[in-house]
mmCIF file of C-alpha atoms in Angstrom:
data_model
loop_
_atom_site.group_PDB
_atom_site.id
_atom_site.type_symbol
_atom_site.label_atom_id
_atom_site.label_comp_id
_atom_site.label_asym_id
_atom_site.label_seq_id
_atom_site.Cartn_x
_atom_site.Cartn_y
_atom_site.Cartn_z
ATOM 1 C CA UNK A 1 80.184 71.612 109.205
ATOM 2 C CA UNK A 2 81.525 70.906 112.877
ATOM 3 C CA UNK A 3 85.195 71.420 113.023
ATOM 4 C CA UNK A 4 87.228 70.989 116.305
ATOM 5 C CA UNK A 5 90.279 72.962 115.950
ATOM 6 C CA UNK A 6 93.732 72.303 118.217
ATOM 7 C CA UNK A 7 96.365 74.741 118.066
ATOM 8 C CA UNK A 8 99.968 73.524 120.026
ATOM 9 C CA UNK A 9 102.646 75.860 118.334
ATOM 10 C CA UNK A 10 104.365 76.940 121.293
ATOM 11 C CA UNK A 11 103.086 77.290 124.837
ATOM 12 C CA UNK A 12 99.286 77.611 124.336
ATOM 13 C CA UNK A 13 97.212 74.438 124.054
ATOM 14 C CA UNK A 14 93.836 75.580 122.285
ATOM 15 C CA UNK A 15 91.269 73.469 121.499
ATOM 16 C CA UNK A 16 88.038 74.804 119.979
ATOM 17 C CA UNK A 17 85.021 73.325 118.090
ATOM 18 C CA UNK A 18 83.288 75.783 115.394
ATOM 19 C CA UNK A 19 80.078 75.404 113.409
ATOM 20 C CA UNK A 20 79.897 76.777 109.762
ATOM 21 C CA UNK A 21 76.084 77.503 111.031
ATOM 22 C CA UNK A 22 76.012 78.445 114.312
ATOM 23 C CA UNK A 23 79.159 79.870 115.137
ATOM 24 C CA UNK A 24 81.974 78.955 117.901
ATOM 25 C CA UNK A 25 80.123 76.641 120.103
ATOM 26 C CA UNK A 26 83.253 76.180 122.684
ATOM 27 C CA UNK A 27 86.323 76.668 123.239
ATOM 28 C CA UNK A 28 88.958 76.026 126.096
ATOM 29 C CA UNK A 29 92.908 77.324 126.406
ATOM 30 C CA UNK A 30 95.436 75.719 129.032
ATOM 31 C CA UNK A 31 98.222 78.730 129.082
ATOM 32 C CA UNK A 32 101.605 77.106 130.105
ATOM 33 C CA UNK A 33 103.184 80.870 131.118
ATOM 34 C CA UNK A 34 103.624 79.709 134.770
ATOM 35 C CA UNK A 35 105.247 76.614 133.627
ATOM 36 C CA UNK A 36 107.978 78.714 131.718
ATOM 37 C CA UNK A 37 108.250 81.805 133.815
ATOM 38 C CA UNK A 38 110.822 80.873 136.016
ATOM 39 C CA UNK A 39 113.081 80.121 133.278
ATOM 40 C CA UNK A 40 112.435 83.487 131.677
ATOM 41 C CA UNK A 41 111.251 81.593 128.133
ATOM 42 C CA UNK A 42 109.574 78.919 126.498
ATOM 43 C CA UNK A 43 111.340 75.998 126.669
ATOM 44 C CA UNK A 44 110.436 73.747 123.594
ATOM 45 C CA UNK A 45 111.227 70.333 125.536
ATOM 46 C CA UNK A 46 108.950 71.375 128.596
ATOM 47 C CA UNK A 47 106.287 72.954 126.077
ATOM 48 C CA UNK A 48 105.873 69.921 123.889
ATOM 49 C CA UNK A 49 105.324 67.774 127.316
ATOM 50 C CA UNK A 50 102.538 69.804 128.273
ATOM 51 C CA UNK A 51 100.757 69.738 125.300
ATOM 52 C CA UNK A 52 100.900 65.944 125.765
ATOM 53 C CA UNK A 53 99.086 66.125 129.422
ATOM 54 C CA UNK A 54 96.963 68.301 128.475
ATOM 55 C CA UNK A 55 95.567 68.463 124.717
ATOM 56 C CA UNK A 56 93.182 65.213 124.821
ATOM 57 C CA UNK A 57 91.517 66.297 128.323
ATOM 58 C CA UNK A 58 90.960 69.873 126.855
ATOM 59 C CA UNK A 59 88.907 68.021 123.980
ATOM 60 C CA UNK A 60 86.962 66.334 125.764
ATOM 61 C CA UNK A 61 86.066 69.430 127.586
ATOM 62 C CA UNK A 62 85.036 71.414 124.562
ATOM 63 C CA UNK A 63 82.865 68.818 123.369
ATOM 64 C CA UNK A 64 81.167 68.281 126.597
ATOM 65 C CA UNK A 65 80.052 72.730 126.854
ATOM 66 C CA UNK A 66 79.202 72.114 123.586
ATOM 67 C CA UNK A 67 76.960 69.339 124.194
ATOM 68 C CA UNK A 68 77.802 67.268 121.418
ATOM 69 C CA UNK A 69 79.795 63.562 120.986
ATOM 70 C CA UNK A 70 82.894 62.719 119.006
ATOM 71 C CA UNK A 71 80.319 61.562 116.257
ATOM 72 C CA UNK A 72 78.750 64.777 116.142
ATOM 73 C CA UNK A 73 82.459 66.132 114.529
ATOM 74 C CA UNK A 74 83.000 66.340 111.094
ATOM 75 C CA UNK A 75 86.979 67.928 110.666
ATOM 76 C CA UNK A 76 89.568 68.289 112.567
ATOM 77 C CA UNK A 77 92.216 71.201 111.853
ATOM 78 C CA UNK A 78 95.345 71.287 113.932
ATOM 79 C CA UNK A 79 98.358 74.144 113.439
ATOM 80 C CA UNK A 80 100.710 72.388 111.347
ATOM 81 C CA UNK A 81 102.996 75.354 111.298
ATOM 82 C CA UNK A 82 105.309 77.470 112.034
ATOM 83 C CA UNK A 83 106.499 76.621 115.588
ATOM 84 C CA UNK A 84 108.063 74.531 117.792
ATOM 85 C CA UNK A 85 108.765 71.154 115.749
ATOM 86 C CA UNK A 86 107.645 69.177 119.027
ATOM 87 C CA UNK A 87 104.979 71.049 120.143
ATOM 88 C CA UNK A 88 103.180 71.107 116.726
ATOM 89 C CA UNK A 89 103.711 67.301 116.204
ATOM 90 C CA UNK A 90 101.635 67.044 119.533
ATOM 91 C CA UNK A 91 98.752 68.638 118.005
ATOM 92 C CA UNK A 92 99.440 67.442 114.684
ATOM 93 C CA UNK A 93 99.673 63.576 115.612
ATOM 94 C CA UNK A 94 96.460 63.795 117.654
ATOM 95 C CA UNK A 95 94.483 65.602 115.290
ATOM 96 C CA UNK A 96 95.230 63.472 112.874
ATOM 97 C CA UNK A 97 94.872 60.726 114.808
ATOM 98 C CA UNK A 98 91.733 62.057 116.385
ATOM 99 C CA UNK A 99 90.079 62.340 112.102
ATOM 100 C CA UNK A 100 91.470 58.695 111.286
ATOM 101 C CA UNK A 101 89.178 57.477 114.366
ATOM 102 C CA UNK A 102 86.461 59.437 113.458
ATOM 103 C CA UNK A 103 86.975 58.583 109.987
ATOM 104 C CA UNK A 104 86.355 62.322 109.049
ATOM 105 C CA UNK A 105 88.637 64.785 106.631
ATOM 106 C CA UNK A 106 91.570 66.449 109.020
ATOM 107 C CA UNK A 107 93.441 69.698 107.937
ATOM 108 C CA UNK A 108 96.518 71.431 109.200
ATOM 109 C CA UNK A 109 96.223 75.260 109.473
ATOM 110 C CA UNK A 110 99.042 78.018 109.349
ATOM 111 C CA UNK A 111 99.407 79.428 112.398
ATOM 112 C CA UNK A 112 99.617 83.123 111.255
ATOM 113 C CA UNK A 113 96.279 82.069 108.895
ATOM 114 C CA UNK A 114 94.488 81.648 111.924
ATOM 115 C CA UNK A 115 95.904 84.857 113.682
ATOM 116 C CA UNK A 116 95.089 86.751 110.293
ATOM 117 C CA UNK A 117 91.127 85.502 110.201
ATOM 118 C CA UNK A 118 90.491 85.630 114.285
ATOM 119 C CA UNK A 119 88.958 89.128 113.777
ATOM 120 C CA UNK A 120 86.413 87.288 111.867
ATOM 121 C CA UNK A 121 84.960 85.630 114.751
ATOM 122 C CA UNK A 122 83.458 89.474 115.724
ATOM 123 C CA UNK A 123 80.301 89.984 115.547
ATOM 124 C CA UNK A 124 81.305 92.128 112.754
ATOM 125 C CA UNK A 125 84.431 91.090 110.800
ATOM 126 C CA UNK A 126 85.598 92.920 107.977
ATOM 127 C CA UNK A 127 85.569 92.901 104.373
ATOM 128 C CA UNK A 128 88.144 92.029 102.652
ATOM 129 C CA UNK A 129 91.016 93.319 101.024
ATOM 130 C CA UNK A 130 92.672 94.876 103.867
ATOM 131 C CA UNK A 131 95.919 95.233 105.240
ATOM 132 C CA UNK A 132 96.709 92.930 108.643
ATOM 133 C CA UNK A 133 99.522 93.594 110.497
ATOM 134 C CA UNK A 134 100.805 90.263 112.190
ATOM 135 C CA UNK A 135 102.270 91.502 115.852
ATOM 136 C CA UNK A 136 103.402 88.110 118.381
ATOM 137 C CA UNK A 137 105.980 87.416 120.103
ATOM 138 C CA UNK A 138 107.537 85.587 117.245
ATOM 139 C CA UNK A 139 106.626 87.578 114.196
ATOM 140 C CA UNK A 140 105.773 90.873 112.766
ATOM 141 C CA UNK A 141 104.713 91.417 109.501
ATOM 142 C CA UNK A 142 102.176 93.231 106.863
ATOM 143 C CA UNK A 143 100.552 91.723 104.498
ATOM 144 C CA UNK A 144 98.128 93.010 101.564
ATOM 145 C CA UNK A 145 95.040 90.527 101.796
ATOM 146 C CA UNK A 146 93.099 90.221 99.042
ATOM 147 C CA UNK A 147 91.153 86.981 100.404
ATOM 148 C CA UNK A 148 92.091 83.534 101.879
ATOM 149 C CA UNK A 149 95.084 81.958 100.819
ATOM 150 C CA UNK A 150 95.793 85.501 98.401
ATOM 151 C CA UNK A 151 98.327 87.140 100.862
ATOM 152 C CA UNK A 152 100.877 89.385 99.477
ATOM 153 C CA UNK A 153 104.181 90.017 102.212
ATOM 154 C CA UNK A 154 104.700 93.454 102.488
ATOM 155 C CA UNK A 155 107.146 94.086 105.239
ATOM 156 C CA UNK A 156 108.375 92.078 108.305
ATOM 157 C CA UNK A 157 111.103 92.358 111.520
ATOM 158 C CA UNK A 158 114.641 91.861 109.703
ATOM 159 C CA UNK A 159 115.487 90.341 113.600
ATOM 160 C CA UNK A 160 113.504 90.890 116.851
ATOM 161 C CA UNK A 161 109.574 90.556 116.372
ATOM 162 C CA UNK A 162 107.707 93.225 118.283
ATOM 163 C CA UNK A 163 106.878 90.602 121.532
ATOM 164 C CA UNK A 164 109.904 89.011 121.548
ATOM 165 C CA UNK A 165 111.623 92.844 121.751
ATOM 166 C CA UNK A 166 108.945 93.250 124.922
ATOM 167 C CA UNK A 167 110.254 90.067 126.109
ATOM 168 C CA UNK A 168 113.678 91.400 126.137
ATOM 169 C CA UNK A 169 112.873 94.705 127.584
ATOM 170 C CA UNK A 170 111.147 93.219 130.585
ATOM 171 C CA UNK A 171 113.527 90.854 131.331
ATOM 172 C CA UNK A 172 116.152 94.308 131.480
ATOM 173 C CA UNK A 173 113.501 95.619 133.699
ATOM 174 C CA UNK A 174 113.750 92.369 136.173
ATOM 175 C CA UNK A 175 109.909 91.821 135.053
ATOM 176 C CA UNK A 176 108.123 88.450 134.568
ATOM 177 C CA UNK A 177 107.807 86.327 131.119
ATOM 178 C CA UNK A 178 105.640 86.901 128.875
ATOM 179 C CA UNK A 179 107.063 91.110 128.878
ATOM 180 C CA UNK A 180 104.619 92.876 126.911
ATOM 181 C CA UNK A 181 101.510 92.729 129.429
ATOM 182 C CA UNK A 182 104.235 93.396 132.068
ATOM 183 C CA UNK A 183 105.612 96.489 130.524
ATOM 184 C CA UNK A 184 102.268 97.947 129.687
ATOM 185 C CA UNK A 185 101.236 97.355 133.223
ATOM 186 C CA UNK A 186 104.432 99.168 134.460
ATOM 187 C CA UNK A 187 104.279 101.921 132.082
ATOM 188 C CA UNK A 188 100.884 103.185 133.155
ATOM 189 C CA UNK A 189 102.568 104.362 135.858
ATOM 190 C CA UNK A 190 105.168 106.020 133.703
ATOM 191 C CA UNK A 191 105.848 109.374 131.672
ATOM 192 C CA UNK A 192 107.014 107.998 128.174
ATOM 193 C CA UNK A 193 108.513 111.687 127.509
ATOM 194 C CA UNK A 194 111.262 111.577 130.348
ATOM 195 C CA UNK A 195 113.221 109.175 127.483
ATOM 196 C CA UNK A 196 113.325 109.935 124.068
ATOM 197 C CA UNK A 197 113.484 106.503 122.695
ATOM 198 C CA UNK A 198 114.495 105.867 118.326
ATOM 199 C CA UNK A 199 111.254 104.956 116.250
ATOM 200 C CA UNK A 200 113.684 102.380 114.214
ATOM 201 C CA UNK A 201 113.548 102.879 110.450
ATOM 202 C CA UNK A 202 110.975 105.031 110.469
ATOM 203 C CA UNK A 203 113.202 107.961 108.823
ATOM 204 C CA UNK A 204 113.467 105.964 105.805
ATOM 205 C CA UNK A 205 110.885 104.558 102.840
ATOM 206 C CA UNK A 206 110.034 100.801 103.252
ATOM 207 C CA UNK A 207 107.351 98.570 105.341
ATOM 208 C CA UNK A 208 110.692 96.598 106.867
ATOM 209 C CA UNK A 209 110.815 96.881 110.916
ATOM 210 C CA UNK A 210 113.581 96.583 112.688
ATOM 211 C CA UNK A 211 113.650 96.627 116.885
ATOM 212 C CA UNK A 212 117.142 94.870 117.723
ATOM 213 C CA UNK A 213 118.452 98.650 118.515
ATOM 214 C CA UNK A 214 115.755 99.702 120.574
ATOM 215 C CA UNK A 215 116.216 97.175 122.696
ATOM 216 C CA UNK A 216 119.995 97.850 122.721
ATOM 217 C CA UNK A 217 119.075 101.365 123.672
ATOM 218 C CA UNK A 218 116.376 100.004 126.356
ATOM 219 C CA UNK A 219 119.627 98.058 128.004
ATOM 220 C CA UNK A 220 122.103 101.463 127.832
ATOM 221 C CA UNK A 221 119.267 103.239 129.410
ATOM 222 C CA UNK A 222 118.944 101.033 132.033
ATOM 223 C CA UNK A 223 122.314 100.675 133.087
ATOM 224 C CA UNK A 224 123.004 104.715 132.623
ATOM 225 C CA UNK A 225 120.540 104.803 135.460
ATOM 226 C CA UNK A 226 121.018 101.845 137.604
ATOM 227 C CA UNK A 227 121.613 102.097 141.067
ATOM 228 C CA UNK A 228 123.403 99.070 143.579
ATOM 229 C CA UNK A 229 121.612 96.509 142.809
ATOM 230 C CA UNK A 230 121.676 97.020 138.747
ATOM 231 C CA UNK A 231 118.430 98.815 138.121
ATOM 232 C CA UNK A 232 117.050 102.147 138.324
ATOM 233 C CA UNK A 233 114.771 103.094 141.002
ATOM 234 C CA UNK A 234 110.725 102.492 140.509
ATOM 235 C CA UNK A 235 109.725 105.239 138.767
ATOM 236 C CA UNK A 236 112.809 105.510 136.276
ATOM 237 C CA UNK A 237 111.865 101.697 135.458
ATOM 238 C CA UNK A 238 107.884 102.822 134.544
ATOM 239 C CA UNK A 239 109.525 106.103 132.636
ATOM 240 C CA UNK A 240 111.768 103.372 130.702
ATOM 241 C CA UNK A 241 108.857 101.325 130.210
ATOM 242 C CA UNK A 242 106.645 103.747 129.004
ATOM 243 C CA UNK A 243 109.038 105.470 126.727
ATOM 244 C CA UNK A 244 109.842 102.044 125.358
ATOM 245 C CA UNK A 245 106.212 100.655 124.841
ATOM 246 C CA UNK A 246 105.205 104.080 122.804
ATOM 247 C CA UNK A 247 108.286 103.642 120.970
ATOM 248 C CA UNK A 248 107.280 100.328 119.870
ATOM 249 C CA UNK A 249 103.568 101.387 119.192
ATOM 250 C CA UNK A 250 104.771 104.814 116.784
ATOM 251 C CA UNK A 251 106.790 102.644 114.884
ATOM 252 C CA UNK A 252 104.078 100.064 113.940
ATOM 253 C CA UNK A 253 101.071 103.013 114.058
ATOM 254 C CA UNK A 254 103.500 104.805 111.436
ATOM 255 C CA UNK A 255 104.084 101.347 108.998
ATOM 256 C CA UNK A 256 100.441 100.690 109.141
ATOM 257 C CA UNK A 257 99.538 104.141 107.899
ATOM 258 C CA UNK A 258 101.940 103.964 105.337
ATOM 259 C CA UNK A 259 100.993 100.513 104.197
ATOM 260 C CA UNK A 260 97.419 101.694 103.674
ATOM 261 C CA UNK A 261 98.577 104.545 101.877
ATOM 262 C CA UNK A 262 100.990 102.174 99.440
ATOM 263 C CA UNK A 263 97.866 99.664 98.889
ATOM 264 C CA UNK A 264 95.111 102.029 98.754
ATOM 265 C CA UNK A 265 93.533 99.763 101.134
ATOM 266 C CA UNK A 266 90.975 101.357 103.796
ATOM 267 C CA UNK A 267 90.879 98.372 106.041
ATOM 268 C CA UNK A 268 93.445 97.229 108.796
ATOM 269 C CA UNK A 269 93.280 94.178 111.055
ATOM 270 C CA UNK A 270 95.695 93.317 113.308
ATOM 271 C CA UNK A 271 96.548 90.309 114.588
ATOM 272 C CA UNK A 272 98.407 88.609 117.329
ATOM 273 C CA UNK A 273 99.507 88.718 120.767
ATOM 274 C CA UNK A 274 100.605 92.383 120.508
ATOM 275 C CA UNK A 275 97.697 93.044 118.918
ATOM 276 C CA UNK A 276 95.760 93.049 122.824
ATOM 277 C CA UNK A 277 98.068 96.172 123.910
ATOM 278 C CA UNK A 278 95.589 98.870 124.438
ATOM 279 C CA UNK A 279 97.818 101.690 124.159
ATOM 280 C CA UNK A 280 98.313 100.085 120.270
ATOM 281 C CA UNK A 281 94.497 99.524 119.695
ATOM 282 C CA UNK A 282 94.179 103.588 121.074
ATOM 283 C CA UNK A 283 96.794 105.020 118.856
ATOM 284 C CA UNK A 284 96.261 103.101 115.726
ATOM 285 C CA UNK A 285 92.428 103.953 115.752
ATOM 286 C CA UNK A 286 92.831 107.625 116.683
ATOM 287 C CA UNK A 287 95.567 107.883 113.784
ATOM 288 C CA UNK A 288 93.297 105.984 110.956
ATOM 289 C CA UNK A 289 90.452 107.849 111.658
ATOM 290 C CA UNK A 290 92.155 110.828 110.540
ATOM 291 C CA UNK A 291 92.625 109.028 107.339
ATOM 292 C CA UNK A 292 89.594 107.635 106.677
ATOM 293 C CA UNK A 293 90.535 104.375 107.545
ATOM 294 C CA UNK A 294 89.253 101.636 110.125
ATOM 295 C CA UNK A 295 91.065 99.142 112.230
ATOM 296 C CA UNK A 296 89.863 95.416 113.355
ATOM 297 C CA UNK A 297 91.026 93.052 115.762
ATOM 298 C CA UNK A 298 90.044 90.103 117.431
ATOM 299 C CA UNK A 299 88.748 90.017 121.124
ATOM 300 C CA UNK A 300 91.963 89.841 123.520
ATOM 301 C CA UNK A 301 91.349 86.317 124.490
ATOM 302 C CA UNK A 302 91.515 85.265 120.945
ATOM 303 C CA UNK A 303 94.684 87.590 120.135
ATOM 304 C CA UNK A 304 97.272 85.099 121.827
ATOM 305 C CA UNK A 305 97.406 81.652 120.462
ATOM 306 C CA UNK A 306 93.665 80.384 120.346
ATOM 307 C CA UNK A 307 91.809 76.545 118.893
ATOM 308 C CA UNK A 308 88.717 79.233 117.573
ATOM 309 C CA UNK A 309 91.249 80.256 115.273
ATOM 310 C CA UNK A 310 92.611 77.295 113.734
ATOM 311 C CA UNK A 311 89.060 76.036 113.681
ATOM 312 C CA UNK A 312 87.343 78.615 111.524
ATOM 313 C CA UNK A 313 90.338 79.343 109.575
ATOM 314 C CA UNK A 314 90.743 74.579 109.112
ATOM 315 C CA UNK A 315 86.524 75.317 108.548
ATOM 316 C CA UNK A 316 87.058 78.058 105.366
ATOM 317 C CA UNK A 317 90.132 75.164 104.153
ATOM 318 C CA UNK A 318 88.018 72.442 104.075
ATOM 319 C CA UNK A 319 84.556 74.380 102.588
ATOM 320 C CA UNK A 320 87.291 75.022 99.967
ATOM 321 C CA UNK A 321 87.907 71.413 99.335
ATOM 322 C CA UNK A 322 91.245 71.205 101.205
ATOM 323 C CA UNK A 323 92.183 68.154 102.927
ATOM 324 C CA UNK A 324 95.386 66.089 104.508
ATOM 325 C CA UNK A 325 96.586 62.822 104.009
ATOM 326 C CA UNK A 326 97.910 60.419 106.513
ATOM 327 C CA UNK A 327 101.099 61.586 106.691
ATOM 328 C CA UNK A 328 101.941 64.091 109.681
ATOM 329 C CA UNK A 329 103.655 66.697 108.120
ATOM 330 C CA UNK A 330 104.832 70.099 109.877
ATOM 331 C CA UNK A 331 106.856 73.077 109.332
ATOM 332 C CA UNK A 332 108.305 74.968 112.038
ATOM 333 C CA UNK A 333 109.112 77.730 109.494
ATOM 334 C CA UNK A 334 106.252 77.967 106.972
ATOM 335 C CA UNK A 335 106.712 81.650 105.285
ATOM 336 C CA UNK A 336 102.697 82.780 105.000
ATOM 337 C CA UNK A 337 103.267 83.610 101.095
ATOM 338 C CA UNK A 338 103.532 80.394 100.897
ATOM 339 C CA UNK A 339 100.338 78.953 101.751
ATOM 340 C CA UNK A 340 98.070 77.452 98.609
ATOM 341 C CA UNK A 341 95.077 79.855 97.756
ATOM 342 C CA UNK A 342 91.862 78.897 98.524
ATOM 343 C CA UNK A 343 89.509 77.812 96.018
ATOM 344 C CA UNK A 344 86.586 79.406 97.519
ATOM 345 C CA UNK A 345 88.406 82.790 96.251
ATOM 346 C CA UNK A 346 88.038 85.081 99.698
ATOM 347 C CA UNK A 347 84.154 85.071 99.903
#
């Protein structure tokens, strides 16, 4: 089964065609990060616009590296939530669109689904059950897999997610949107023990995170030590950085381990933009090791918002019998517990 996948939450446009034989056979990403920079965010209007430029050019890309026509396809599977409402209509209008000309079965994918299975696309994925901790800019969570569709919600941000907390903490820094590659780029340069930084709710039992008051305590630092012109000098900037980015990465290294200890579970993926930070990927395999345990995650290019993802994880939906109707129907919050459970059981 060919199955071209488009993924247009927020300000990513993915397109990707996957082969339940063969593997990924292309895939193309238009990132709209210069597009948004200046204005320090995504901005939904501006996003949804892009999408519109650029998805249907991107698709006809993909198909041409692959080498194959429109007739070759046989499913489309399009991010149908959660998101930006107008960005995910863009996808979700011309995917379905896109099946209805082809006359083939179209599917809309959970975006978080499709973060969850990207580590699958390795050349070796792992097993389930295992624990995945979710890490973007615009959720962190852990969840107990026990196969598709059977995810059990574990603990989640009750306010910032861990990349939206980056976000913030660049922007305090007078760095460039999207934060978290900018702050890990700073803080090499950095001594993360010059600043004590909180490992929020760590001191307590619970898989819950919580990073609103680190970044309150990212802002006092910054201002205790700003100079004229309302920052620090150079170096006290890459100390903040770094003291904030291992912060960040103890407090997630420390739920993981204890959410593998709760479930019994020896497997972790991890998922999501975050998910690329190296100093995470370092930490997190050096501390399951000593457990016993083993980590997974994706390549970086398919961490951030990907179409390889929504097309493997719309390929397992529809092997499983899953299918959409005419109707265009998205959620721009779409709680992952809430997905149906697949009938092909996880294997």
């Amino acid at each position: 089964m060919r199955v071209l996948g488009i993924e247009t939450s927020c300000d990513e446009t993915g397109i990707a065609l996957y082969d339940s034989e063969r593997g990924l056979l292309a895939h193309a990403l238009y990132s709209q990060v210069q597009l948004h920079s200046e204005y320090g965010g995504v901005v939904p209007e501006l996003a949804s616009r892009d999408h519109v430029r650029k998805t249907l050019p991107l698709v006809e890309q993909v198909l041409a590296e692959a080498g194959v026509e429109s007739s070759d396809v046989d499913a489309v599977a399009y991010t149908a939530g959660p998101g930006l409402i107008g960005a995910l209509m863009v996808g979700a209008c011309i995917g379905r669109s896109l099946a209805y000309a082809w006359d083939v079965p179209a599917v809309g994918v959970h975006h978080m689904e499709g973060h969850l299975l990207a580590p699958m696309l390795e050349p070796q994925p792992p097993q389930f059950p295992f624990v995945a901790l979710l890490v973007s800019g615009g959720h962190t969570q852990l969840v107990d897999v026990q196969g598709i569709g059977q995810y059990e919600l574990l603990g989640e941000s009750l306010d910032d997610a861990a990349g939206e907390a980056f976000d913030k903490a660049a922007k305090m820094l007078d760095l460039d949107y999207p934060g978290g590659p900018r702050i890990a780029a700073m803080a090499e340069r950095g001594d993360e023990r010059r600043f004590k930084f909180p490992r929020p709710m760590t001191d307590r039992p619970g898989l819950d995170f919580s990073f609103s008051g680190l970044k309150t305590y990212t802002l006092t630092t910054v201002r205790d030590h700003a100079q004229a012109d309302g920052l620090p000098d150079d170096q006290t900037c890459a100390d903040i950085a770094a003291a904030f980015q291992s912060a960040v990465v103890d407090t997630l290294v420390i739920k993981c381990r204890r959410a593998l200890k709760q479930t019994g579970r020896k497997t972790l993926v991890i998922a999501g933009g975050v998910s690329a930070n190296q100093l995470l990927r370092q930490r997190l395999e050096a501390k399951l090791a000593e457990d016993g345990n083993r980590v997974f995650y994706a390549r970086p290019e398919f961490c951030t918002d990907n179409g390889a993802m929504i097309a493997y994880a719309g390929c397992l939906r529809l092997q499983a019998g899953e299918t959409q109707g005419l109707a265009i129907d998205v959620r721009p919050r779409w709680p992952l517990a809430e997905i149906s459970r697949s009938a092909s059981g996880g294997q």
